[in-house]
């Protein structure tokens, strides 16, 4: 019997997580353990956890644009250079809770020109920065001062790298600490940082200048033993330099002649043409490479304008393998440039991180030679969103049990569809459309989905089941519309035994609705090209653009909303293929819902009742009866266009989103808004609700996707617990009053934050003292017990009581109690206690009580004017009392004719002779 009960209505939702812009431009940095990443977003830097995609903290830059950044190898310091050229040093917090981190040191005018490259040495002690005026500075991070200034570069400094050999097996009496620089003059310079400690006269001059590139070198790397240097540039070549302290002969043998560090000139060992402009280069697997042989075995990676990371064998001068995704390679021809701007190798994770010009960040595993993490830096405007439920593993068939709503598909202001894993926000980008994707809809419970685009086509996507394919792929294309496909709806009826979807409807700006047959499509993507779908029918539906389509849960009705201010309802007739007969489909209009004053943006059928909900630009949501197509309810509350609507709680509640950036939850029966969810700053175009209705997802034009999690039961439990606790506290308060235990009564009233009960308590004590005439000079408040309570009140309770006194003092009726209690506090407590209660002159640096924001100065400023007003009022009353005394005295003189002690007998008449 319990299984047949309807679940409790979900009426309270709370923000659980968001997908926000992560990276717009500039450099990135990853900790050596691969757990955190630092990215640039406009005028701040973000620290994000890679495993979950959770934002850990923000680094503020005071509204200055970031030009470059780097993270110390110890992950203890973050270095930012901004415009105007200033240096900002931050300590990376150990415990992160989304807070904003301020720099512990800011050096204004660190350079005279913008800084575009910087790096930290392996010991996290020194920082090197190169500016556009050709000057390189070396900084002591902890002290914050410059240790070296290197000039002479012929233009913008394009790359920096420290050479600090760390091979303990090599015993050397002299340490090697060098800085390798590259600039737009195509030269690579080598500076000795230890020369200054030897008081060398030529310490600031390069010990070697390497010529070999004919264009700007953009990538530099040095082996851990410091013997090999690799450089890559925009001249499409990679050069390997021998940095050994011993000179190498022409036949490759090593000479035993010892030379001084400053006499060493690195020699060019090999040139590798890579046939692309190189933006980043570095050694991989340095622990496996043979650096001691005459012909060393070296592997390195390159990344450049082709958007592909390549692993090279230096001995053969050939590519070992490439790291790229199919979506990425297709997007080069269809989407924005996917040039790699920065890339580096993570030895501990054996992975390569690459940042692309289209604001995507990829992490590739060299062990599996595959993409293991994809982070979308910026989604732009979110247009639509749907939940997806792909099979949990390739071995599971679609009919087997699977997790529901494990992925989220987003249509953004792009031709690419973003697929996010809800567990860790790992992303996949689907390429196929040639123009912006406008609409999405799912079918078969999220196992397939369809998309409509400005390229006048619709595509159907399915999950790949083969081990050699990854993620989703396009299985069908629907082409035939003359204008953009702005709305799409897939058939709703399915069961786990289905092997094919049934049909899909598309609505276009050409004002027509097309019905497409999907009965022969597979449920999985096999890697082959998409098939072309057959159109079953075309119907001229509206006089203006069609904005929305929806299919009834039983697949028997179709609704369309248009800019012509109407919503049409159609009867759907579909016959699948049988007996050699082709499938047939028709739609027939059976009704029109008229009543909106502006265009209809969205239509949605009720899931349990024969009703239709519509959202319009006239700021209203209307509910229509499908029996006679009349409006039965109108919901008003949005301050701008209503863009999306949907039902929850078996049709008892509606969810709507609008151009005002709000998500509203409506009670259908009462036509009232029961909750407003606010986390967007622009139009909320996308709305998706999970199958169990526990999660609502909203996406807006501000590039923010918000997950709203149901917390109805938690809220009710919290309210019930608070209610029970409140009842117990009130009973305890009454018991304390009956026992005259003023201390506990006052402390409990302060803990419950009930100033009314506290005021009544003080008023009763004051009235009792006045009535009994207990004007005791030894009692400041008129009650010795109350004096003792006020004398020993804790700092937190004292500060809260003073704030209540300020509020009471603002009312003439309660000012007497406020003044008497304030007098008692000032009489019984020294000034130091009051200051300490508000966080002043506290030996432990006591913080202010939780939940209070006003300072002692604000309290005093609130007390003085009202106290002066009350004093003026009392003075006026005293003056008026003198007038009353004077009038009464004059009346006495007139009645008794000035005779003292004689009382006129008013009962006996007196006659006076005329």
Coordinates of N, CA and C in Angstrom, one line a residue, residues 44-230:
X44 N 40.4 38.4 -12.7 CA 40.7 37.6 -11.5 C 41.2 36.2 -11.9
X45 N 41.9 35.6 -11.0 CA 42.4 34.2 -11.2 C 41.6 33.2 -10.4
X46 N 41.3 32.1 -10.9 CA 40.5 31.1 -10.2 C 41.4 29.8 -9.9
X47 N 41.2 29.3 -8.7 CA 41.8 28.0 -8.4 C 40.7 27.0 -8.3
X48 N 40.8 25.9 -9.1 CA 39.8 24.9 -9.3 C 40.3 23.5 -9.0
X49 N 39.5 22.7 -8.4 CA 39.9 21.3 -8.2 C 39.6 20.5 -9.5
X50 N 40.6 19.8 -10.0 CA 40.4 19.1 -11.3 C 39.5 17.9 -11.1
X51 N 39.5 17.2 -10.0 CA 38.8 16.0 -9.9 C 37.3 16.2 -9.9
X52 N 36.8 17.3 -9.3 CA 35.4 17.6 -9.2 C 34.9 18.8 -10.0
X53 N 35.9 19.7 -10.4 CA 35.5 20.9 -11.1 C 35.0 22.0 -10.1
X54 N 35.2 21.8 -8.8 CA 34.8 22.7 -7.8 C 35.7 23.9 -7.7
X55 N 35.1 25.1 -7.6 CA 35.9 26.3 -7.4 C 36.4 26.4 -6.0
X56 N 37.7 26.5 -5.8 CA 38.2 26.5 -4.5 C 38.4 27.9 -3.9
X57 N 38.9 28.9 -4.7 CA 39.1 30.2 -4.3 C 39.3 31.1 -5.5
X58 N 39.2 32.4 -5.2 CA 39.5 33.4 -6.3 C 40.6 34.3 -5.8
X59 N 41.4 34.8 -6.7 CA 42.5 35.7 -6.4 C 42.2 37.1 -7.1
X60 N 42.0 38.1 -6.2 CA 41.5 39.4 -6.7 C 42.7 40.2 -7.3
X61 N 42.4 40.9 -8.4 CA 43.4 41.7 -9.0 C 43.0 43.2 -9.1
X62 N 42.1 43.6 -8.3 CA 41.7 45.0 -8.2 C 41.4 45.6 -9.5
X63 N 40.6 44.9 -10.3 CA 40.1 45.4 -11.6 C 41.2 45.6 -12.6
X64 N 42.3 44.9 -12.5 CA 43.4 45.0 -13.5 C 43.5 43.7 -14.3
X65 N 43.7 43.9 -15.6 CA 43.8 42.7 -16.5 C 45.0 41.9 -16.2
X66 N 44.9 40.6 -16.2 CA 46.0 39.7 -16.0 C 46.7 39.5 -17.4
X67 N 48.1 39.7 -17.4 CA 48.8 39.4 -18.6 C 49.5 38.1 -18.6
X68 N 49.9 37.6 -17.4 CA 50.5 36.3 -17.3 C 50.5 35.8 -15.8
X69 N 50.7 34.6 -15.6 CA 50.7 34.0 -14.2 C 51.6 32.8 -14.2
X70 N 52.0 32.4 -13.0 CA 52.7 31.2 -12.8 C 52.5 30.7 -11.4
X71 N 52.7 29.4 -11.1 CA 52.5 28.8 -9.8 C 53.8 28.2 -9.4
X72 N 54.2 28.4 -8.2 CA 55.5 27.9 -7.7 C 55.4 26.4 -7.7
X73 N 56.5 25.6 -7.9 CA 56.4 24.2 -7.9 C 55.9 23.6 -6.6
X74 N 56.1 24.3 -5.5 CA 55.6 23.9 -4.2 C 54.1 24.2 -4.0
X75 N 53.5 24.9 -5.0 CA 52.1 25.3 -4.9 C 51.8 26.2 -3.7
X76 N 52.8 26.8 -3.2 CA 52.6 27.7 -2.0 C 52.3 29.1 -2.4
X77 N 52.8 29.5 -3.6 CA 52.7 30.9 -4.1 C 52.1 31.0 -5.5
X78 N 51.3 32.0 -5.7 CA 50.8 32.3 -7.1 C 51.3 33.7 -7.4
X79 N 51.8 33.8 -8.6 CA 52.4 35.0 -9.1 C 51.5 35.5 -10.3
X80 N 51.1 36.8 -10.2 CA 50.3 37.4 -11.3 C 50.9 38.7 -11.7
X81 N 51.0 38.9 -13.0 CA 51.4 40.2 -13.5 C 50.2 40.8 -14.2
X82 N 49.9 42.1 -14.0 CA 48.7 42.7 -14.5 C 49.1 44.0 -15.3
X83 N 48.1 44.5 -15.9 CA 48.2 45.8 -16.6 C 47.4 46.9 -15.9
X84 N 48.1 48.0 -15.5 CA 49.5 48.4 -15.8 C 50.5 47.4 -15.1
X85 N 51.7 47.3 -15.6 CA 52.6 46.2 -15.2 C 52.9 46.3 -13.7
X86 N 52.2 45.5 -12.9 CA 52.5 45.4 -11.5 C 52.6 43.9 -11.1
X87 N 53.3 43.6 -10.1 CA 53.5 42.2 -9.6 C 52.7 42.0 -8.4
X88 N 51.9 40.9 -8.4 CA 51.1 40.5 -7.3 C 51.4 39.1 -6.8
X89 N 51.8 39.0 -5.5 CA 52.1 37.7 -5.0 C 51.1 37.3 -4.0
X90 N 50.6 36.0 -4.1 CA 49.6 35.4 -3.3 C 50.1 34.2 -2.6
X91 N 49.6 33.9 -1.4 CA 49.8 32.7 -0.7 C 48.5 31.8 -1.0
X92 N 48.8 30.6 -1.6 CA 47.7 29.7 -1.9 C 47.2 29.1 -0.6
X93 N 45.9 29.3 -0.2 CA 45.4 28.8 1.1 C 45.4 27.3 1.1
X94 N 45.6 26.7 2.3 CA 45.5 25.3 2.5 C 44.1 24.8 2.5
X95 N 43.2 25.6 3.2 CA 41.8 25.3 3.3 C 41.1 26.3 2.4
X96 N 40.4 25.9 1.4 CA 39.7 26.7 0.5 C 38.2 26.5 0.6
X97 N 37.4 27.6 0.6 CA 36.0 27.5 0.7 C 35.3 28.6 -0.2
X98 N 35.9 28.8 -1.3 CA 35.4 29.8 -2.3 C 35.7 31.2 -1.9
X99 N 36.6 31.5 -1.0 CA 36.9 32.8 -0.6 C 37.7 33.6 -1.6
X100 N 37.8 34.9 -1.4 CA 38.6 35.8 -2.3 C 39.9 36.0 -1.6
X101 N 41.0 35.7 -2.2 CA 42.3 35.8 -1.6 C 43.0 37.1 -2.1
X102 N 43.5 37.9 -1.2 CA 44.1 39.1 -1.5 C 45.6 38.9 -1.5
X103 N 46.4 39.7 -2.3 CA 47.8 39.5 -2.4 C 48.5 39.9 -1.1
X104 N 49.6 39.2 -0.7 CA 50.3 39.6 0.5 C 51.4 40.6 0.1
X105 N 51.7 40.7 -1.2 CA 52.6 41.8 -1.6 C 52.2 42.2 -3.0
X106 N 52.2 43.5 -3.2 CA 51.9 44.1 -4.5 C 53.1 45.1 -4.8
X107 N 53.7 44.9 -6.0 CA 54.8 45.7 -6.4 C 54.4 46.5 -7.6
X108 N 54.0 47.7 -7.4 CA 53.6 48.6 -8.6 C 54.8 48.9 -9.5
X109 N 54.5 49.0 -10.8 CA 55.6 49.4 -11.7 C 56.7 48.4 -11.6
X110 N 56.4 47.1 -11.6 CA 57.5 46.1 -11.6 C 58.3 46.1 -12.8
X111 N 57.7 46.5 -13.9 CA 58.4 46.7 -15.2 C 57.9 47.9 -15.8
X112 N 58.6 48.4 -16.8 CA 58.1 49.6 -17.6 C 57.3 49.2 -18.8
X113 N 57.1 48.0 -19.0 CA 56.3 47.5 -20.2 C 55.5 46.3 -19.7
X114 N 54.5 45.9 -20.4 CA 53.7 44.7 -20.0 C 54.6 43.4 -20.0
X115 N 54.3 42.6 -19.0 CA 55.0 41.3 -18.8 C 54.1 40.2 -19.4
X116 N 54.7 39.4 -20.3 CA 54.0 38.4 -21.0 C 54.4 37.0 -20.6
X117 N 55.6 36.8 -20.0 CA 56.1 35.5 -19.6 C 56.7 35.6 -18.2
X118 N 56.5 34.6 -17.4 CA 57.2 34.5 -16.1 C 57.3 33.1 -15.7
X119 N 58.2 32.7 -14.8 CA 58.4 31.4 -14.4 C 59.1 31.4 -13.0
X120 N 58.9 30.3 -12.3 CA 59.5 30.2 -10.9 C 60.5 29.0 -11.0
X121 N 61.6 29.2 -10.2 CA 62.6 28.1 -10.3 C 62.2 26.9 -9.5
X122 N 62.8 25.8 -9.7 CA 62.4 24.5 -9.0 C 62.3 24.6 -7.5
X123 N 63.1 25.5 -6.9 CA 63.1 25.5 -5.4 C 62.0 26.5 -4.9
X124 N 61.2 27.1 -5.8 CA 60.2 28.1 -5.4 C 60.8 29.2 -4.6
X125 N 62.0 29.6 -5.0 CA 62.6 30.7 -4.3 C 62.7 32.0 -5.2
X126 N 63.0 31.8 -6.5 CA 63.2 32.9 -7.4 C 62.1 32.9 -8.5
X127 N 61.8 34.1 -8.9 CA 60.9 34.4 -10.0 C 61.6 35.1 -11.1
X128 N 61.4 34.7 -12.3 CA 61.9 35.4 -13.5 C 60.7 36.0 -14.3
X129 N 60.8 37.2 -14.7 CA 59.8 37.8 -15.5 C 60.4 38.6 -16.7
X130 N 59.7 38.5 -17.9 CA 60.2 39.1 -19.1 C 59.2 40.0 -19.6
X131 N 59.6 41.3 -20.0 CA 58.6 42.3 -20.4 C 58.7 42.6 -21.9
X132 N 57.8 43.4 -22.4 CA 57.8 43.7 -23.8 C 59.0 44.7 -24.2
X133 N 59.6 45.3 -23.3 CA 60.8 46.2 -23.6 C 62.1 45.4 -23.6
X134 N 62.1 44.1 -23.5 CA 63.3 43.3 -23.6 C 64.1 43.2 -22.3
X135 N 63.5 43.5 -21.2 CA 64.2 43.4 -19.9 C 63.6 42.2 -19.1
X136 N 64.6 41.4 -18.6 CA 64.3 40.3 -17.7 C 64.7 40.6 -16.3
X137 N 63.8 40.4 -15.3 CA 64.1 40.6 -13.9 C 64.0 39.3 -13.2
X138 N 64.9 39.1 -12.2 CA 64.8 37.9 -11.3 C 64.5 38.5 -9.9
X139 N 63.5 37.9 -9.3 CA 63.0 38.4 -8.0 C 63.2 37.3 -6.9
X140 N 63.4 37.8 -5.7 CA 63.4 36.9 -4.6 C 61.9 36.9 -4.1
X141 N 61.2 35.8 -4.1 CA 59.8 35.8 -3.8 C 59.5 36.2 -2.4
X142 N 60.2 35.6 -1.5 CA 60.0 35.8 0.0 C 60.3 37.3 0.4
X143 N 61.4 37.8 -0.2 CA 61.8 39.2 0.2 C 61.1 40.2 -0.7
X144 N 60.7 39.9 -1.9 CA 60.0 40.8 -2.7 C 60.9 41.8 -3.4
X145 N 62.2 41.5 -3.6 CA 63.0 42.5 -4.3 C 63.7 41.9 -5.5
X146 N 64.3 42.7 -6.3 CA 64.9 42.2 -7.5 C 66.4 41.8 -7.2
X147 N 66.8 40.7 -7.7 CA 68.2 40.2 -7.5 C 69.0 40.4 -8.8
X148 N 68.4 40.3 -10.0 CA 69.1 40.4 -11.2 C 68.2 41.2 -12.2
X149 N 68.9 42.0 -13.1 CA 68.2 42.7 -14.2 C 69.1 42.4 -15.4
X150 N 68.5 41.7 -16.4 CA 69.2 41.4 -17.6 C 68.6 42.2 -18.8
X151 N 69.4 42.9 -19.5 CA 69.0 43.7 -20.6 C 69.7 43.2 -21.9
X152 N 69.4 43.8 -23.0 CA 70.0 43.4 -24.2 C 69.2 42.6 -25.2
X153 N 68.0 42.2 -24.7 CA 67.1 41.5 -25.7 C 66.6 42.4 -26.7
X154 N 66.5 41.9 -27.9 CA 66.1 42.7 -29.1 C 64.6 42.8 -29.3
X155 N 63.8 43.0 -28.2 CA 62.4 43.1 -28.4 C 61.7 42.3 -27.2
X156 N 60.5 42.0 -27.5 CA 59.6 41.3 -26.5 C 60.3 40.0 -26.1
X157 N 60.3 39.7 -24.7 CA 60.8 38.5 -24.2 C 59.7 37.4 -24.4
X158 N 60.0 36.3 -25.1 CA 58.9 35.4 -25.5 C 58.9 34.1 -24.7
X159 N 60.0 33.8 -24.0 CA 60.1 32.5 -23.2 C 61.2 32.6 -22.2
X160 N 61.0 31.9 -21.0 CA 61.9 31.9 -19.9 C 62.0 30.4 -19.4
X161 N 63.2 30.1 -18.9 CA 63.3 28.7 -18.3 C 64.6 28.7 -17.4
X162 N 64.4 28.3 -16.1 CA 65.5 28.1 -15.2 C 66.2 26.8 -15.5
X163 N 67.6 26.8 -15.4 CA 68.4 25.6 -15.5 C 69.1 25.4 -14.2
X164 N 68.5 24.5 -13.4 CA 69.0 24.2 -12.1 C 69.2 22.7 -11.9
X165 N 70.4 22.2 -12.3 CA 70.5 20.7 -12.3 C 70.3 20.2 -10.9
X166 N 69.6 19.1 -10.8 CA 69.3 18.5 -9.5 C 69.6 17.0 -9.4
X167 N 70.7 16.6 -10.1 CA 71.1 15.2 -10.1 C 72.1 15.0 -8.9
X168 N 71.7 14.3 -7.8 CA 72.6 14.1 -6.7 C 73.7 13.2 -7.0
X169 N 73.7 12.4 -8.1 CA 74.8 11.5 -8.4 C 76.0 12.2 -8.9
X170 N 75.8 13.4 -9.4 CA 76.9 14.2 -9.9 C 77.5 15.1 -8.9
X171 N 78.7 14.9 -8.5 CA 79.4 15.7 -7.4 C 80.1 16.8 -8.1
X172 N 79.8 18.0 -7.7 CA 80.4 19.2 -8.3 C 80.7 20.2 -7.3
X173 N 81.9 20.8 -7.4 CA 82.3 21.8 -6.4 C 81.6 23.1 -6.7
X174 N 81.1 23.3 -7.9 CA 80.4 24.6 -8.2 C 79.0 24.3 -8.7
X175 N 78.1 25.0 -8.0 CA 76.7 24.9 -8.4 C 76.4 25.6 -9.7
X176 N 75.4 25.1 -10.5 CA 75.0 25.7 -11.7 C 73.6 26.2 -11.5
X177 N 73.4 27.5 -11.8 CA 72.1 28.1 -11.7 C 72.0 29.1 -12.8
X178 N 71.2 28.8 -13.8 CA 71.2 29.6 -15.0 C 69.8 30.0 -15.4
X179 N 69.7 31.0 -16.2 CA 68.4 31.4 -16.7 C 68.5 31.5 -18.2
X180 N 67.6 30.7 -18.9 CA 67.5 30.7 -20.4 C 66.4 31.6 -20.8
X181 N 66.7 32.5 -21.7 CA 65.6 33.5 -22.2 C 65.6 33.4 -23.7
X182 N 64.4 33.8 -24.3 CA 64.2 33.9 -25.7 C 63.4 35.2 -26.0
X183 N 63.6 35.8 -27.1 CA 63.0 37.0 -27.5 C 62.6 37.0 -29.0
X184 N 62.0 38.1 -29.4 CA 61.5 38.2 -30.8 C 62.7 38.4 -31.7
X185 N 63.9 38.7 -31.2 CA 65.0 38.8 -32.1 C 65.5 37.5 -32.6
X186 N 64.8 36.4 -32.2 CA 65.0 35.0 -32.6 C 66.2 34.4 -31.9
X187 N 66.8 35.1 -30.9 CA 68.0 34.6 -30.2 C 67.6 34.0 -28.9
X188 N 68.4 33.1 -28.4 CA 68.3 32.5 -27.1 C 69.5 32.8 -26.3
X189 N 69.3 33.4 -25.1 CA 70.4 33.8 -24.3 C 70.5 33.0 -23.0
X190 N 71.7 32.8 -22.6 CA 71.9 32.0 -21.4 C 72.7 32.9 -20.3
X191 N 72.0 33.1 -19.2 CA 72.6 34.0 -18.1 C 73.0 33.1 -16.9
X192 N 74.1 33.4 -16.3 CA 74.6 32.7 -15.1 C 74.1 33.5 -13.9
X193 N 73.2 32.9 -13.1 CA 72.7 33.6 -11.9 C 73.7 33.5 -10.7
X194 N 74.7 32.6 -10.8 CA 75.7 32.5 -9.7 C 76.8 33.5 -9.9
X195 N 76.9 34.1 -11.0 CA 78.0 35.0 -11.3 C 78.1 36.2 -10.3
X196 N 76.9 36.7 -9.9 CA 76.9 37.8 -8.9 C 77.5 37.4 -7.6
X197 N 77.3 36.1 -7.2 CA 77.9 35.7 -5.9 C 79.5 35.6 -6.0
X198 N 80.0 35.5 -7.2 CA 81.4 35.5 -7.4 C 82.0 36.8 -7.8
X199 N 81.1 37.9 -7.7 CA 81.6 39.3 -8.0 C 82.2 39.4 -9.4
X200 N 81.6 38.6 -10.3 CA 82.0 38.7 -11.7 C 81.6 40.0 -12.3
X201 N 82.6 40.7 -13.0 CA 82.3 42.0 -13.6 C 81.3 41.9 -14.7
X202 N 81.2 40.7 -15.4 CA 80.3 40.6 -16.5 C 79.1 39.7 -16.1
X203 N 78.7 39.8 -14.9 CA 77.6 39.0 -14.3 C 76.3 39.2 -15.1
X204 N 76.0 40.4 -15.5 CA 74.7 40.7 -16.1 C 74.7 40.5 -17.6
X205 N 75.8 40.0 -18.2 CA 75.9 39.8 -19.6 C 75.6 38.3 -19.8
X206 N 75.0 37.9 -21.0 CA 74.8 36.5 -21.2 C 76.1 35.7 -21.4
X207 N 76.2 34.5 -20.9 CA 77.4 33.7 -21.1 C 77.3 33.0 -22.5
X208 N 76.2 33.0 -23.1 CA 76.1 32.4 -24.4 C 74.8 33.0 -25.1
X209 N 75.0 33.2 -26.4 CA 73.8 33.7 -27.3 C 73.7 32.7 -28.4
X210 N 72.6 32.0 -28.5 CA 72.3 30.9 -29.4 C 71.5 31.4 -30.6
X211 N 72.1 31.2 -31.8 CA 71.4 31.6 -33.0 C 71.1 30.3 -33.7
X212 N 69.8 30.2 -34.2 CA 69.4 29.0 -34.9 C 68.0 29.1 -35.4
X213 N 67.1 29.9 -34.7 CA 65.8 30.1 -35.1 C 65.7 31.3 -36.1
X214 N 64.8 31.3 -36.9 CA 64.5 32.4 -37.8 C 63.2 33.1 -37.5
X215 N 62.5 32.7 -36.5 CA 61.3 33.3 -36.0 C 61.3 33.2 -34.5
X216 N 60.3 33.7 -33.9 CA 60.2 33.9 -32.5 C 60.2 32.5 -31.8
X217 N 61.2 32.2 -30.9 CA 61.1 31.0 -30.1 C 60.1 31.2 -29.0
X218 N 59.2 30.2 -28.9 CA 58.0 30.3 -27.9 C 58.1 29.3 -26.8
X219 N 58.9 28.2 -27.0 CA 59.0 27.2 -26.0 C 60.4 26.8 -25.7
X220 N 60.7 26.7 -24.4 CA 62.0 26.3 -23.9 C 61.8 25.2 -22.8
X221 N 62.8 24.3 -22.8 CA 62.8 23.3 -21.7 C 64.2 22.7 -21.6
X222 N 64.5 22.3 -20.3 CA 65.9 21.8 -20.0 C 65.7 20.5 -19.3
X223 N 66.6 19.6 -19.6 CA 66.5 18.3 -18.9 C 66.9 18.4 -17.4
X224 N 66.4 17.5 -16.5 CA 66.7 17.7 -15.1 C 68.2 17.7 -14.8
X225 N 69.1 17.1 -15.6 CA 70.5 17.2 -15.3 C 71.2 18.4 -15.9
X226 N 70.4 19.2 -16.6 CA 70.9 20.5 -17.2 C 71.8 20.3 -18.4
X227 N 71.8 19.2 -19.0 CA 72.7 18.9 -20.1 C 72.1 19.2 -21.5
X228 N 70.8 19.2 -21.6 CA 70.2 19.4 -22.9 C 69.1 20.5 -22.8
X229 N 69.1 21.3 -23.8 CA 68.1 22.4 -23.9 C 67.4 22.2 -25.2
X230 N 66.1 22.3 -25.2 CA 65.2 22.2 -26.4 C 64.5 23.5 -26.6

